[in-house]
XYZ file of C-alpha atoms in Angstrom:
643
model
C -25.968 25.872 -47.555
C -25.463 22.126 -47.340
C -21.857 22.469 -48.477
C -21.213 25.210 -45.914
C -22.706 23.086 -43.111
C -20.643 20.108 -44.236
C -17.447 22.184 -44.343
C -18.178 23.654 -40.890
C -18.672 20.153 -39.473
C -15.336 19.089 -40.942
C -13.614 22.148 -39.461
C -15.177 21.495 -36.059
C -14.087 17.867 -36.232
C -10.509 18.870 -37.057
C -10.563 21.462 -34.286
C -11.782 18.908 -31.741
C -9.128 16.411 -32.802
C -6.438 19.098 -32.593
C -7.619 20.218 -29.158
C -7.729 16.639 -27.867
C -4.251 15.943 -29.240
C -2.838 19.121 -27.710
C -4.385 18.332 -24.314
C -3.065 14.776 -24.438
C 0.455 15.921 -25.340
C 0.356 18.584 -22.634
C -0.815 16.045 -20.056
C 1.976 13.606 -20.809
C 4.540 16.418 -21.051
C 3.652 17.461 -17.528
C 4.429 13.944 -16.339
C 8.089 14.230 -17.339
C 9.369 16.324 -14.457
C 13.103 15.923 -13.910
C 15.103 16.790 -10.835
C 18.872 16.711 -10.405
C 18.710 14.275 -7.491
C 16.791 11.696 -9.530
C 19.852 9.660 -10.693
C 21.364 9.547 -7.192
C 18.277 8.045 -5.552
C 17.256 6.089 -8.651
C 20.534 4.179 -8.667
C 19.919 2.922 -5.140
C 16.332 1.974 -6.030
C 17.600 0.004 -9.039
C 20.211 -1.828 -6.938
C 17.514 -2.857 -4.465
C 15.522 -4.213 -7.390
C 18.522 -6.235 -8.529
C 18.964 -7.646 -5.031
C 15.277 -8.617 -4.975
C 15.424 -10.441 -8.323
C 18.900 -11.964 -8.213
C 19.424 -12.659 -4.485
C 16.100 -12.954 -2.683
C 14.476 -14.973 -5.465
C 17.118 -17.717 -5.132
C 17.080 -17.714 -1.323
C 14.848 -20.804 -1.164
C 17.105 -22.621 -3.619
C 20.154 -21.671 -1.531
C 18.529 -22.932 1.692
C 17.394 -26.211 0.119
C 20.987 -26.921 -0.896
C 22.268 -25.904 2.565
C 19.727 -27.722 4.762
C 18.681 -30.515 2.376
C 15.131 -30.235 3.767
C 12.184 -28.591 2.004
C 10.328 -27.880 5.255
C 13.213 -26.149 7.036
C 14.031 -24.084 3.958
C 10.388 -22.974 3.616
C 10.165 -21.998 7.295
C 13.399 -19.978 7.200
C 12.410 -18.214 3.974
C 9.027 -17.172 5.330
C 10.580 -16.098 8.621
C 12.876 -13.881 6.572
C 9.926 -12.358 4.676
C 7.867 -11.819 7.832
C 10.847 -10.400 9.729
C 11.570 -7.925 6.937
C 7.933 -6.752 7.065
C 7.952 -6.312 10.846
C 11.317 -4.551 10.836
C 10.061 -2.184 8.151
C 7.253 -1.012 10.449
C 9.710 -0.039 13.191
C 12.280 1.392 10.785
C 9.688 3.572 9.037
C 8.382 4.866 12.375
C 11.922 5.718 13.489
C 12.575 7.487 10.187
C 9.350 9.469 10.469
C 9.764 10.628 14.050
C 13.494 10.684 14.831
C 16.088 10.141 12.098
C 14.587 11.120 8.755
C 14.698 9.147 5.520
C 18.258 9.952 4.459
C 19.967 8.631 7.592
C 17.663 5.620 7.826
C 18.211 4.675 4.181
C 21.970 4.874 4.710
C 21.829 2.517 7.706
C 19.534 0.065 5.901
C 21.734 -0.013 2.803
C 24.794 -0.575 5.012
C 23.015 -3.515 6.675
C 22.254 -4.986 3.241
C 25.899 -4.643 2.215
C 27.077 -6.390 5.396
C 24.605 -9.234 4.865
C 25.662 -9.690 1.247
C 29.342 -9.676 2.248
C 28.714 -12.441 4.800
C 26.968 -14.573 2.180
C 29.740 -13.818 -0.288
C 32.630 -14.737 2.006
C 31.322 -17.207 4.613
C 27.831 -18.234 3.500
C 28.903 -21.602 2.146
C 30.997 -22.475 5.219
C 28.955 -21.455 8.270
C 25.200 -21.871 8.699
C 25.115 -19.506 11.698
C 26.788 -16.734 9.713
C 24.287 -17.334 6.923
C 21.429 -16.808 9.395
C 23.069 -13.605 10.641
C 23.378 -12.468 7.037
C 19.666 -13.115 6.477
C 18.812 -10.972 9.496
C 20.922 -8.112 8.123
C 19.277 -8.496 4.715
C 15.829 -8.415 6.335
C 16.784 -5.194 8.103
C 18.294 -3.717 4.973
C 15.249 -4.555 2.863
C 13.397 -1.763 4.672
C 15.531 0.681 2.735
C 13.882 -0.374 -0.523
C 10.498 1.148 0.316
C 12.097 4.078 2.109
C 14.245 4.944 -0.914
C 11.187 4.802 -3.180
C 9.267 7.054 -0.792
C 12.247 9.402 -0.579
C 12.411 9.610 -4.379
C 8.683 10.286 -4.527
C 9.017 13.044 -1.929
C 11.819 14.756 -3.876
C 9.742 14.676 -7.067
C 6.679 16.064 -5.333
C 8.691 18.921 -3.870
C 10.095 19.672 -7.319
C 6.603 19.705 -8.831
C 5.314 21.978 -6.071
C 8.058 24.518 -6.733
C 7.388 24.364 -10.455
C 3.657 24.892 -10.066
C 4.108 27.745 -7.628
C 6.059 29.568 -10.308
C 3.575 28.828 -13.084
C 0.180 29.175 -11.436
C -1.191 32.513 -10.334
C -4.913 31.782 -10.228
C -5.645 31.080 -6.571
C -5.741 28.117 -4.223
C -8.448 26.119 -6.009
C -6.412 25.513 -9.146
C -3.337 24.739 -7.062
C -5.305 22.111 -5.186
C -6.419 20.552 -8.475
C -2.852 20.361 -9.693
C -1.702 18.829 -6.420
C -3.956 15.844 -7.107
C -1.577 14.851 -9.930
C 1.637 14.955 -7.856
C 1.479 11.283 -7.014
C 0.658 10.416 -10.638
C 3.813 12.113 -11.913
C 6.066 10.715 -9.224
C 4.647 7.233 -9.806
C 5.617 7.514 -13.479
C 9.281 7.994 -12.571
C 9.051 5.070 -10.181
C 7.729 3.014 -13.094
C 10.779 4.100 -15.088
C 13.570 3.682 -12.539
C 12.190 0.963 -10.338
C 11.516 -1.817 -12.855
C 13.229 -0.945 -16.137
C 16.699 -0.008 -14.894
C 16.641 -2.774 -12.295
C 15.594 -5.329 -14.911
C 18.353 -4.290 -17.298
C 20.993 -4.528 -14.575
C 19.666 -7.925 -13.490
C 19.760 -9.334 -17.011
C 23.227 -7.969 -17.804
C 24.813 -9.251 -14.590
C 22.959 -12.554 -14.191
C 23.692 -13.703 -17.736
C 27.442 -13.295 -17.216
C 27.820 -14.300 -13.568
C 27.131 -17.711 -12.049
C 25.265 -18.233 -8.793
C 28.445 -18.535 -6.738
C 29.480 -14.965 -7.566
C 26.073 -13.301 -7.518
C 26.535 -12.203 -3.891
C 29.796 -10.505 -4.814
C 28.200 -8.584 -7.673
C 25.259 -7.556 -5.486
C 27.651 -6.327 -2.781
C 29.660 -4.220 -5.204
C 26.552 -2.799 -6.860
C 24.881 -1.902 -3.571
C 28.075 -0.331 -2.225
C 28.631 1.719 -5.365
C 25.065 3.034 -5.531
C 25.144 3.886 -1.815
C 28.238 6.044 -2.346
C 26.586 7.616 -5.382
C 23.465 8.227 -3.277
C 25.535 10.367 -0.891
C 26.834 12.501 -3.761
C 23.381 14.046 -4.067
C 23.204 15.015 -0.396
C 23.351 18.761 -1.062
C 20.348 18.715 -3.387
C 18.019 16.643 -1.195
C 15.052 18.364 0.408
C 14.643 17.413 4.061
C 11.267 16.258 5.305
C 9.925 17.536 8.612
C 9.982 15.109 11.520
C 6.663 14.485 13.233
C 5.195 12.364 15.970
C 5.058 8.741 14.909
C 1.648 7.205 14.384
C 2.519 4.307 16.669
C 3.230 6.735 19.509
C -0.077 8.507 18.914
C -1.944 5.188 19.009
C -0.142 4.278 22.228
C -1.057 7.604 23.890
C -4.730 7.248 23.017
C -4.943 3.608 24.103
C -3.182 4.444 27.375
C -5.490 7.391 28.134
C -8.615 5.427 27.198
C -7.591 2.400 29.256
C -7.021 4.615 32.294
C -10.633 5.822 32.039
C -12.156 2.499 30.989
C -14.671 2.591 33.854
C -15.834 6.119 33.076
C -19.295 6.646 31.636
C -19.911 8.305 28.312
C -20.911 11.967 28.725
C -24.372 13.331 28.022
C -23.127 16.658 26.634
C -20.586 17.575 23.985
C -18.720 19.896 26.364
C -17.448 16.878 28.300
C -15.173 16.022 25.361
C -11.842 17.781 24.837
C -12.325 19.607 21.511
C -9.492 22.185 21.696
C -10.265 24.449 18.702
C -11.920 21.559 16.888
C -15.476 21.987 15.667
C -18.077 20.139 17.717
C -20.734 17.949 16.178
C -19.006 14.672 15.276
C -21.227 12.830 17.749
C -23.966 10.227 17.809
C -26.016 8.505 20.478
C -26.037 4.725 20.391
C -29.183 4.491 22.513
C -31.296 6.465 24.924
C -29.335 7.320 28.052
C -26.116 5.631 26.884
C -24.205 8.855 26.325
C -22.611 10.482 23.307
C -19.993 8.734 21.177
C -17.537 10.053 18.605
C -17.680 9.347 14.903
C -16.733 7.120 13.182
C -18.958 4.504 14.755
C -16.868 1.372 15.238
C -17.598 -2.093 16.651
C -17.978 -2.461 20.403
C -14.465 -3.825 20.749
C -13.010 -0.377 19.881
C -15.659 2.056 21.161
C -13.790 2.531 24.426
C -11.216 4.625 22.534
C -13.652 7.561 22.807
C -12.914 7.742 26.528
C -9.434 9.080 25.790
C -11.068 12.430 24.913
C -13.405 12.615 27.945
C -12.516 15.351 30.441
C -12.491 14.265 34.066
C -15.137 16.073 36.076
C -12.914 16.521 39.105
C -10.228 18.290 37.054
C -10.946 21.788 35.771
C -7.777 22.153 33.663
C -7.914 19.948 30.516
C -4.479 21.088 29.359
C -2.930 19.770 32.563
C -4.549 16.392 31.915
C -3.215 16.464 28.359
C 0.347 17.124 29.543
C 0.113 14.179 31.943
C -1.004 11.900 29.099
C -4.445 11.372 30.632
C -6.380 13.244 27.944
C -6.281 13.391 24.147
C -7.977 15.681 21.660
C -11.124 14.591 19.834
C -9.315 15.116 16.548
C -6.597 12.608 17.480
C -9.106 10.028 18.701
C -11.105 10.246 15.484
C -7.923 9.893 13.425
C -6.929 6.707 15.232
C -10.465 5.311 15.029
C -10.362 5.720 11.254
C -7.892 2.792 11.220
C -10.442 0.359 12.668
C -12.311 -0.464 9.405
C -9.004 -1.341 7.728
C -8.190 -3.688 10.603
C -11.264 -5.730 9.706
C -10.226 -5.859 6.050
C -6.855 -7.097 7.340
C -8.203 -10.609 7.944
C -9.533 -11.106 4.415
C -6.007 -11.180 2.925
C -4.626 -14.162 4.831
C -5.132 -16.645 1.982
C -3.642 -14.204 -0.510
C -0.596 -13.755 1.748
C -0.222 -17.532 1.953
C -0.054 -17.656 -1.832
C 2.602 -14.917 -1.911
C 4.623 -16.845 0.653
C 4.273 -19.973 -1.456
C 5.550 -18.074 -4.482
C 8.899 -17.393 -2.822
C 9.193 -20.914 -1.367
C 7.339 -23.817 -2.989
C 7.257 -22.291 -6.477
C 11.053 -22.039 -6.272
C 11.280 -25.629 -5.009
C 9.308 -26.746 -8.065
C 11.636 -24.870 -10.410
C 14.677 -26.307 -8.628
C 13.500 -29.852 -9.363
C 12.410 -29.310 -12.972
C 14.479 -29.412 -16.123
C 16.008 -26.092 -17.026
C 15.733 -24.704 -20.533
C 19.098 -22.955 -20.082
C 20.981 -25.724 -18.303
C 21.125 -23.751 -15.045
C 18.150 -23.832 -12.673
C 19.327 -20.756 -10.803
C 19.140 -18.709 -13.995
C 15.653 -20.052 -14.638
C 14.543 -19.000 -11.159
C 15.539 -15.371 -11.600
C 13.972 -15.408 -15.064
C 10.687 -16.619 -13.601
C 10.820 -13.920 -10.939
C 11.628 -11.388 -13.639
C 8.442 -12.429 -15.456
C 6.466 -12.208 -12.222
C 7.817 -8.747 -11.425
C 7.191 -7.609 -14.994
C 3.542 -8.701 -14.818
C 3.295 -6.947 -11.464
C 4.454 -3.658 -12.974
C 2.399 -4.178 -16.120
C -0.836 -4.579 -14.159
C 0.013 -1.494 -12.086
C 0.812 0.473 -15.235
C -2.490 -0.470 -16.885
C -4.396 0.656 -13.795
C -2.273 3.815 -13.745
C -3.186 4.639 -17.366
C -6.885 3.989 -16.747
C -6.905 6.093 -13.593
C -4.930 8.899 -15.243
C -7.286 8.959 -18.238
C -10.349 9.198 -16.012
C -8.827 11.974 -13.921
C -8.098 14.023 -17.046
C -11.669 13.593 -18.258
C -13.904 16.623 -17.757
C -16.887 14.427 -17.016
C -15.002 12.583 -14.295
C -13.740 15.862 -12.811
C -17.341 17.031 -12.545
C -18.252 13.881 -10.625
C -15.071 13.736 -8.561
C -16.305 15.778 -5.630
C -19.675 14.054 -5.181
C -19.085 10.415 -6.054
C -15.987 9.400 -4.116
C -17.754 6.224 -3.045
C -17.881 5.128 -6.684
C -14.121 5.638 -6.938
C -13.705 3.497 -3.848
C -15.934 0.890 -5.451
C -13.596 0.875 -8.460
C -10.640 0.217 -6.163
C -12.549 -2.592 -4.473
C -13.291 -4.159 -7.863
C -9.596 -3.941 -8.696
C -8.598 -5.735 -5.488
C -11.324 -8.337 -5.990
C -10.083 -9.057 -9.508
C -6.557 -9.425 -8.159
C -7.783 -11.927 -5.572
C -9.624 -13.770 -8.338
C -6.302 -13.999 -10.209
C -4.876 -15.514 -7.001
C -7.560 -18.219 -7.156
C -6.698 -18.978 -10.794
C -2.973 -18.988 -9.940
C -3.517 -21.563 -7.186
C -5.530 -23.817 -9.485
C -2.952 -23.549 -12.277
C -0.166 -24.404 -9.805
C -2.243 -27.383 -8.635
C -2.564 -28.777 -12.174
C 1.107 -28.150 -13.014
C 2.332 -29.850 -9.839
C -0.025 -32.812 -10.310
C 1.307 -33.285 -13.843
C 4.910 -32.942 -12.637
C 4.448 -35.622 -9.987
C 2.763 -37.885 -12.506
C 5.616 -37.531 -14.996
C 8.196 -38.222 -12.268
C 6.282 -41.242 -11.029
C 5.763 -42.795 -14.448
C 9.169 -41.688 -15.741
C 7.436 -40.452 -18.890
C 10.211 -40.147 -21.437
C 7.795 -39.441 -24.286
C 6.864 -36.005 -22.908
C 10.042 -34.576 -21.371
C 8.817 -31.020 -22.012
C 6.128 -31.406 -19.370
C 8.715 -31.147 -16.622
C 10.736 -28.118 -17.660
C 10.534 -24.709 -16.083
C 8.537 -23.252 -18.986
C 5.408 -24.860 -17.536
C 5.794 -22.641 -14.446
C 5.486 -19.387 -16.406
C 1.644 -19.165 -16.169
C 1.541 -19.448 -12.386
C 4.378 -16.931 -11.917
C 2.700 -14.512 -14.352
C -0.659 -14.853 -12.589
C 0.992 -14.349 -9.207
C 2.658 -11.155 -10.432
C -0.632 -9.864 -11.856
C -2.438 -10.615 -8.618
C 0.264 -8.905 -6.569
C 0.201 -5.781 -8.717
C -3.576 -5.435 -8.514
C -4.010 -6.252 -4.830
C -1.037 -4.461 -3.273
C -1.588 -1.061 -4.844
C -5.362 -1.420 -4.522
C -4.908 -2.105 -0.827
C -2.821 1.063 -0.514
C -5.530 3.119 -2.244
C -8.203 1.651 0.012
C -6.143 2.586 3.036
C -5.537 6.148 1.855
C -9.204 6.551 0.999
C -10.550 5.573 4.403
C -8.146 6.843 7.040
C -7.414 10.350 8.247
C -4.868 12.291 6.246
C -2.484 12.449 9.206
C -2.389 8.628 9.322
C -1.567 8.224 5.622
C 2.134 7.716 6.374
C 1.156 4.393 7.954
C 0.166 3.115 4.496
C 3.317 1.108 3.727
C 3.482 -0.271 7.259
C -0.116 -1.446 7.034
C 0.511 -3.270 3.750
C 3.663 -4.880 5.124
C 1.844 -6.045 8.255
C -0.995 -7.544 6.215
C 1.311 -9.491 3.907
C 3.926 -10.377 6.543
C 1.380 -11.708 9.038
C -0.175 -13.902 6.370
C 3.193 -15.310 5.342
C 3.830 -16.382 8.931
C 0.853 -18.739 8.617
C 2.898 -20.963 6.320
C 4.977 -22.049 9.328
C 2.098 -23.709 11.264
C 0.725 -25.115 7.996
C 4.061 -26.792 7.249
C 4.344 -28.122 10.807
C 0.787 -29.483 10.842
C 1.006 -31.233 7.461
C 4.689 -32.182 7.634
C 3.914 -35.912 7.554
C 1.516 -35.873 4.598
C 1.854 -32.853 2.300
C 5.346 -31.602 3.116
C 8.196 -34.089 3.174
C 11.937 -33.651 3.175
C 12.129 -33.813 -0.628
C 9.846 -31.967 -2.999
C 9.179 -35.112 -5.055
C 7.953 -36.921 -1.934
C 5.636 -34.043 -1.002
C 2.085 -33.376 -2.173
C 2.274 -29.720 -3.065
C -0.590 -30.241 -5.502
C -3.015 -30.808 -2.619
C -1.616 -27.765 -0.845
C -2.170 -25.608 -3.938
C -5.724 -26.929 -4.231
C -6.337 -25.931 -0.621
C -4.924 -22.473 -1.402
C -7.335 -22.118 -4.320
C -10.312 -22.982 -2.121
C -9.140 -20.665 0.653
C -8.559 -17.764 -1.734
C -12.039 -18.207 -3.203
C -13.564 -18.242 0.282
C -11.615 -15.186 1.416
C -12.619 -13.395 -1.775
C -16.207 -13.661 -0.546
C -15.090 -12.453 2.896
C -13.366 -9.466 1.299
C -16.511 -8.624 -0.643
C -18.561 -8.671 2.549
C -16.168 -6.567 4.612
C -15.467 -4.104 1.800
C -19.180 -3.434 1.338
C -19.759 -3.164 5.075
C -16.705 -1.129 6.028
C -15.465 0.571 2.864
C -18.341 1.390 0.519
C -20.442 2.895 3.277
C -17.803 5.355 4.490
C -16.627 8.589 2.982
C -13.125 9.075 1.762
C -11.462 10.774 4.691
C -8.179 11.660 3.049
C -9.075 15.337 2.665
C -8.968 16.585 6.214
C -9.591 20.140 5.164
C -13.125 19.211 4.104
C -13.929 16.368 6.466
C -12.200 17.043 9.741
C -10.538 20.463 9.950
C -12.720 23.476 10.823
C -10.680 26.505 11.777
C -11.498 30.170 12.163
C -8.665 31.490 10.037
C -9.411 34.645 8.032
C -10.168 34.201 4.361
C -8.079 36.107 1.829
C -9.632 38.466 -0.695
C -8.471 36.260 -3.586
C -10.191 33.224 -2.217
C -13.316 35.275 -1.483
C -13.422 36.425 -5.077
C -12.948 32.918 -6.331
C -15.599 31.529 -4.032
C -17.997 34.266 -5.118
C -17.331 33.379 -8.733
C -17.958 29.682 -8.179
C -20.672 29.739 -5.547
C -24.076 28.214 -6.283
C -27.488 29.485 -5.230
C -28.662 28.414 -1.837
C -31.467 26.387 -3.377
C -28.962 24.243 -5.257
C -26.983 23.666 -2.084
C -30.115 22.501 -0.299
C -30.941 20.158 -3.157
C -27.427 18.735 -3.062
C -27.698 18.172 0.668
C -30.942 16.286 0.127
C -29.280 14.096 -2.496
C -26.526 13.020 -0.113
C -28.878 11.012 2.110
C -26.081 9.189 3.878
C -24.354 12.360 5.074
C -24.767 14.018 8.414
C -24.879 17.759 8.725
C -21.112 18.123 8.996
C -20.722 16.730 5.485
C -19.217 13.489 6.821
C -20.566 10.122 5.895
C -21.299 8.030 8.962
C -19.549 4.761 9.512
C -21.136 1.750 7.781
C -22.664 0.669 11.108
C -24.804 3.799 10.933
C -27.560 3.652 8.328
C -30.164 6.429 8.562
C -32.580 4.494 6.381
C -32.562 1.546 8.769
C -32.552 3.755 11.836
C -30.040 1.907 13.979
C -28.277 4.939 15.433
C -29.648 8.395 16.093
C -27.400 11.152 14.777
C -27.085 14.251 16.901
C -26.387 17.581 15.277
C -24.671 19.556 17.963
C -22.853 22.810 17.573
C -23.676 23.288 13.905
C -23.217 27.033 13.771
C -21.378 28.191 10.680
C -18.007 29.814 11.228
C -17.724 33.091 9.435
C -14.413 33.684 7.718
């Protein structure tokens, strides 16, 4: 008997190992989804990566040689970064609402080619033409994110078609598979975006000097743009929709026109238009009904955009005139408000990123090169920084993918979204902590560099070569990889699904606005910390200030993330949180729901466990805490809609 039990345990162990191995292989096999248009778009993505590493990384070095002033070069470089972020917001909105990604990418790539040609032919002769070239490059840089998004869209469409052919088990399984679309498309972006771009950068930069790098970038960008058009027939076109900026403008305009109106006492005074009633709360007795989510007083007036005028009996006429908006649209725009408060906690981090493309480069320009060419050392340092950026993203990708494939995590996925958000917050906080360490490391390295220059220490010449800058560049890349993607996940987890396309624009605005702060900092401290030459400046004190600021803003981020993020439900799934329609239910879905439904007692117990939820299944905004009793929740119109 003992031998039989032992042999059965061994067989079970082998069976479990075999099953686990088969599931793992199947999971990774599903990641490798190829589409014919992948090389056409991937080539353009790789050329943008080369331009980022070989051209933009040496921009500060180029401006220092042209202007012979550290302060002017730093201001121009950060203006370029901020301008590229602002232009991306407008370009992405135009692509979404009017032109589409293909046409917009073509125009942006053409602008990049024109800017590179100006730097190639006239950049060393005319300063004004160099500034015009920088403007064109800032405009063309928008095509980098758009081409990545376009590649991701093509992969997702390919995966959807593939799954529609394979799956025949109803909508629930399809929805589960759709959760992995972004995972698979991100894998290809990991492959094309860094690896191919890195290989091209190394092969070209090792053989070409700095004077000809603009020529090589021009030829590469032009060739990949032509190749991008070869795949035109196979591209899937995305549907144009109303831009988010236009929607925000309509709601603000309608709300401002009714700013003196009082909040209604009944739900019927709001313009629901086939949208389920009940997303209401009362801030105080006699103060009227407000719409969820509950936001600070500065933004509560947005609710008035959905209030129907008493003197007008036709709401649709008001809507056509732009005087009235639907409740659904108002709630979608209000979901952006919590992220606006998180916006301010990234200023110090953005300052560090701006310093990485300016003062870090100025340090490398003045230090001894291990290759005999400082320009080559600069792109190598940026290659290390970008590699650490992708490595940190890839590690988080593997961890997230492993948890999503776990059965235990799948069982908790529907009920503990707040814990997933907490994991994203921890990721961002760790990235900001890396920013603190990066600032302190840069402070020590710069202090040692100034000391060696001052004492003319010939006994330790290795202290002033570019190898000593590797730790701060690596830490900056790690911080950027953790914070940037974590910020995107926070945004997607807390805004309405219809506003998710604003994700890249939000990240660009956060980082670009922070980089603009370097300009007043340089102007204020131009007589003490920032001088004309880097050796006369005190960048070590500036880095120390950055370390203190990043530590302080890390605390601010922790406060705002707990107050605005942890207390609010993930609103990305509009079908569960916001959409309530009366569409008929198919027989297949009825059979599936009957198979998976739970007893009514269990549903009541689950509703009691979710203490923070209101009766619509939506978590109130963090300002609303039912345990503290600050706001009284009203449950209006809670009748169930029969399918």
